[in-house]
Each structure stands twice: as C-alpha cells, then as structure tokens.
Amino acid sequence: QIQLAESGGGSVQVGGSLTLSCTASGTIFSPNTMGWYRTVPGKQHEMVALMTSGGLATYAESVKGRFTVSRDDTKNTVHLQMNSLTPEDTAKYWCNMKTHNGLANYWGQGAQVTVSS
C-alpha cells in the first residue's frame, strides 16, 4: 500500500509563489507517473502537472510557464513550484501516483492553496 504525504499549501498574494511537495511511502512500482491535480468547488477536477518516472512532464495550459513539476526518485518525492499565482489558482491540490500498468492509483490528502488579491 502506498501513502502520499503532501506539504506546502497555504495562502499567498497575487503574483506570489508556493511550492507543494509530496512524498510517497511504501512499495513503489515503476514505471509510474506522479503529479498534481486540483479541484475547485463547482468546477471539474483538473490535471495541473504530471511527471513520469522517465522525466517526461505534462502541464495544463493554464499553468504552463508558471508552474514547474519535478521529482526526486531517490526520495520518492514530487514537487510543484508555483510562480506568478493568480486567484484562479485557488484550489485544493491533490498529489497523485499512478503506475503505468494501471494496477495502482493513489491520492494524497490534499493541500489548500489560496491566492488573494
């Protein structure tokens, strides 16, 4: 069983930066994809940024150029560096790990990010 522990959420003003981190514990199978999704009440769950264990990154159009996903597989950790934050980035952010064989799909506990003007 995999557990994902998130950290780094919080409140920031428009234009500010935050970094989210997520560390996986347990037996981790590769290849896998780790990354971040977000939810806003009343809106659809949205993929934010993902990175495969091979280092391939995917971003939502709305965050390209502002957010950077990275991972350290020696520490089973994925990070999301968020810059130039806007109120539209206010959401609960969820860490996710999915194995490429489709057998496992895990979620963190969620981290609230609030951007105020």
Short mmCIF file of N, CA and C in Angstrom, two decimals, residues 20 33-40 43-52 56-64 66-69 78-80 82 88-89 91-98 105 107:
data_model
loop_
_atom_site.label_atom_id
_atom_site.label_comp_id
_atom_site.label_asym_id
_atom_site.label_seq_id
_atom_site.Cartn_x
_atom_site.Cartn_y
_atom_site.Cartn_z
N LEU A 20 4.59 23.04 -3.49
CA LEU A 20 3.97 21.86 -2.90
C LEU A 20 4.92 20.68 -3.04
N THR A 33 3.71 7.51 -12.90
CA THR A 33 3.58 8.96 -13.09
C THR A 33 3.14 9.57 -11.77
N MET A 34 3.82 10.61 -11.36
CA MET A 34 3.45 11.35 -10.16
C MET A 34 3.14 12.78 -10.56
N GLY A 35 2.25 13.39 -9.82
CA GLY A 35 1.96 14.77 -10.14
C GLY A 35 0.81 15.32 -9.35
N TRP A 36 0.17 16.33 -9.93
CA TRP A 36 -0.79 17.12 -9.19
C TRP A 36 -2.06 17.37 -10.00
N TYR A 37 -3.17 17.29 -9.29
CA TYR A 37 -4.47 17.70 -9.80
C TYR A 37 -5.02 18.74 -8.83
N ARG A 38 -6.06 19.43 -9.27
CA ARG A 38 -6.69 20.39 -8.35
C ARG A 38 -8.19 20.41 -8.56
N THR A 39 -8.88 20.78 -7.51
CA THR A 39 -10.33 20.90 -7.56
C THR A 39 -10.75 22.22 -6.95
N VAL A 40 -11.76 22.79 -7.57
CA VAL A 40 -12.43 23.99 -7.08
C VAL A 40 -13.90 23.64 -6.96
N LYS A 43 -16.44 23.16 -9.97
CA LYS A 43 -15.71 23.01 -11.24
C LYS A 43 -15.15 21.59 -11.35
N GLN A 44 -14.77 21.26 -12.56
CA GLN A 44 -14.26 19.92 -12.82
C GLN A 44 -12.86 19.76 -12.25
N HIS A 45 -12.60 18.54 -11.79
CA HIS A 45 -11.27 18.15 -11.36
C HIS A 45 -10.31 18.36 -12.53
N GLU A 46 -9.17 19.00 -12.27
CA GLU A 46 -8.27 19.40 -13.35
C GLU A 46 -6.86 18.86 -13.13
N MET A 47 -6.29 18.29 -14.17
CA MET A 47 -4.87 17.92 -14.12
C MET A 47 -4.05 19.21 -14.16
N VAL A 48 -3.07 19.32 -13.30
CA VAL A 48 -2.22 20.50 -13.24
C VAL A 48 -0.86 20.23 -13.88
N ALA A 49 -0.16 19.24 -13.35
CA ALA A 49 1.17 18.91 -13.86
C ALA A 49 1.52 17.50 -13.43
N LEU A 50 2.10 16.75 -14.35
CA LEU A 50 2.49 15.38 -14.11
C LEU A 50 3.90 15.15 -14.61
N MET A 51 4.58 14.21 -13.99
CA MET A 51 5.90 13.81 -14.49
C MET A 51 6.03 12.30 -14.38
N THR A 52 6.46 11.68 -15.48
CA THR A 52 6.69 10.23 -15.46
C THR A 52 8.01 9.92 -14.79
N LEU A 56 9.34 12.75 -18.20
CA LEU A 56 8.50 13.48 -19.14
C LEU A 56 7.43 14.25 -18.37
N ALA A 57 7.37 15.57 -18.59
CA ALA A 57 6.42 16.42 -17.88
C ALA A 57 5.27 16.83 -18.79
N THR A 58 4.10 16.94 -18.18
CA THR A 58 2.90 17.41 -18.86
C THR A 58 2.26 18.48 -17.99
N TYR A 59 1.80 19.55 -18.62
CA TYR A 59 1.20 20.66 -17.88
C TYR A 59 -0.16 21.03 -18.47
N ALA A 60 -1.04 21.52 -17.60
CA ALA A 60 -2.25 22.15 -18.07
C ALA A 60 -1.86 23.47 -18.75
N GLU A 61 -2.62 23.83 -19.78
CA GLU A 61 -2.32 25.06 -20.50
C GLU A 61 -2.33 26.27 -19.57
N SER A 62 -3.20 26.24 -18.59
CA SER A 62 -3.38 27.38 -17.71
C SER A 62 -2.19 27.63 -16.79
N VAL A 63 -1.29 26.65 -16.66
CA VAL A 63 -0.16 26.82 -15.74
C VAL A 63 1.18 26.81 -16.45
N LYS A 64 1.18 26.55 -17.74
CA LYS A 64 2.45 26.50 -18.49
C LYS A 64 3.20 27.82 -18.35
N ARG A 66 4.39 29.01 -15.69
CA ARG A 66 4.31 29.50 -14.32
C ARG A 66 4.62 28.40 -13.29
N PHE A 67 4.21 27.18 -13.58
CA PHE A 67 4.39 26.07 -12.67
C PHE A 67 5.47 25.14 -13.21
N THR A 68 6.22 24.53 -12.30
CA THR A 68 7.22 23.55 -12.68
C THR A 68 7.09 22.32 -11.79
N VAL A 69 6.95 21.17 -12.42
CA VAL A 69 6.90 19.91 -11.67
C VAL A 69 8.27 19.26 -11.74
N VAL A 78 7.73 14.26 -5.24
CA VAL A 78 7.42 15.12 -6.37
C VAL A 78 7.11 16.51 -5.82
N HIS A 79 7.57 17.52 -6.55
CA HIS A 79 7.38 18.91 -6.14
C HIS A 79 6.60 19.66 -7.21
N LEU A 80 5.89 20.69 -6.78
CA LEU A 80 5.25 21.60 -7.72
C LEU A 80 5.61 23.01 -7.31
N MET A 82 5.14 26.75 -7.87
CA MET A 82 4.10 27.58 -8.46
C MET A 82 4.48 29.05 -8.33
N GLU A 88 -7.24 32.56 -9.77
CA GLU A 88 -7.76 31.38 -10.47
C GLU A 88 -7.00 30.11 -10.09
N ASP A 89 -5.87 30.24 -9.45
CA ASP A 89 -5.11 29.07 -8.98
C ASP A 89 -5.59 28.59 -7.61
N ALA A 91 -7.38 26.62 -5.11
CA ALA A 91 -7.96 25.28 -5.26
C ALA A 91 -7.39 24.38 -4.17
N LYS A 92 -7.96 23.20 -4.09
CA LYS A 92 -7.32 22.15 -3.31
C LYS A 92 -6.49 21.32 -4.29
N TYR A 93 -5.24 21.15 -3.96
CA TYR A 93 -4.30 20.44 -4.82
C TYR A 93 -4.07 19.03 -4.26
N TRP A 94 -4.14 18.07 -5.18
CA TRP A 94 -4.04 16.66 -4.79
C TRP A 94 -2.84 16.02 -5.46
N CYS A 95 -2.01 15.40 -4.67
CA CYS A 95 -0.90 14.62 -5.20
C CYS A 95 -1.42 13.27 -5.68
N ASN A 96 -0.88 12.81 -6.78
CA ASN A 96 -1.32 11.53 -7.34
C ASN A 96 -0.13 10.72 -7.80
N MET A 97 -0.21 9.42 -7.59
CA MET A 97 0.76 8.49 -8.17
C MET A 97 -0.01 7.39 -8.86
N LYS A 98 0.35 7.13 -10.11
CA LYS A 98 -0.33 6.10 -10.89
C LYS A 98 0.73 5.25 -11.57
N ASN A 105 -3.40 3.41 -8.24
CA ASN A 105 -3.69 4.83 -8.41
C ASN A 105 -3.93 5.40 -7.02
N TRP A 107 -3.79 8.66 -4.03
CA TRP A 107 -4.01 10.10 -3.84
C TRP A 107 -3.51 10.53 -2.47
#
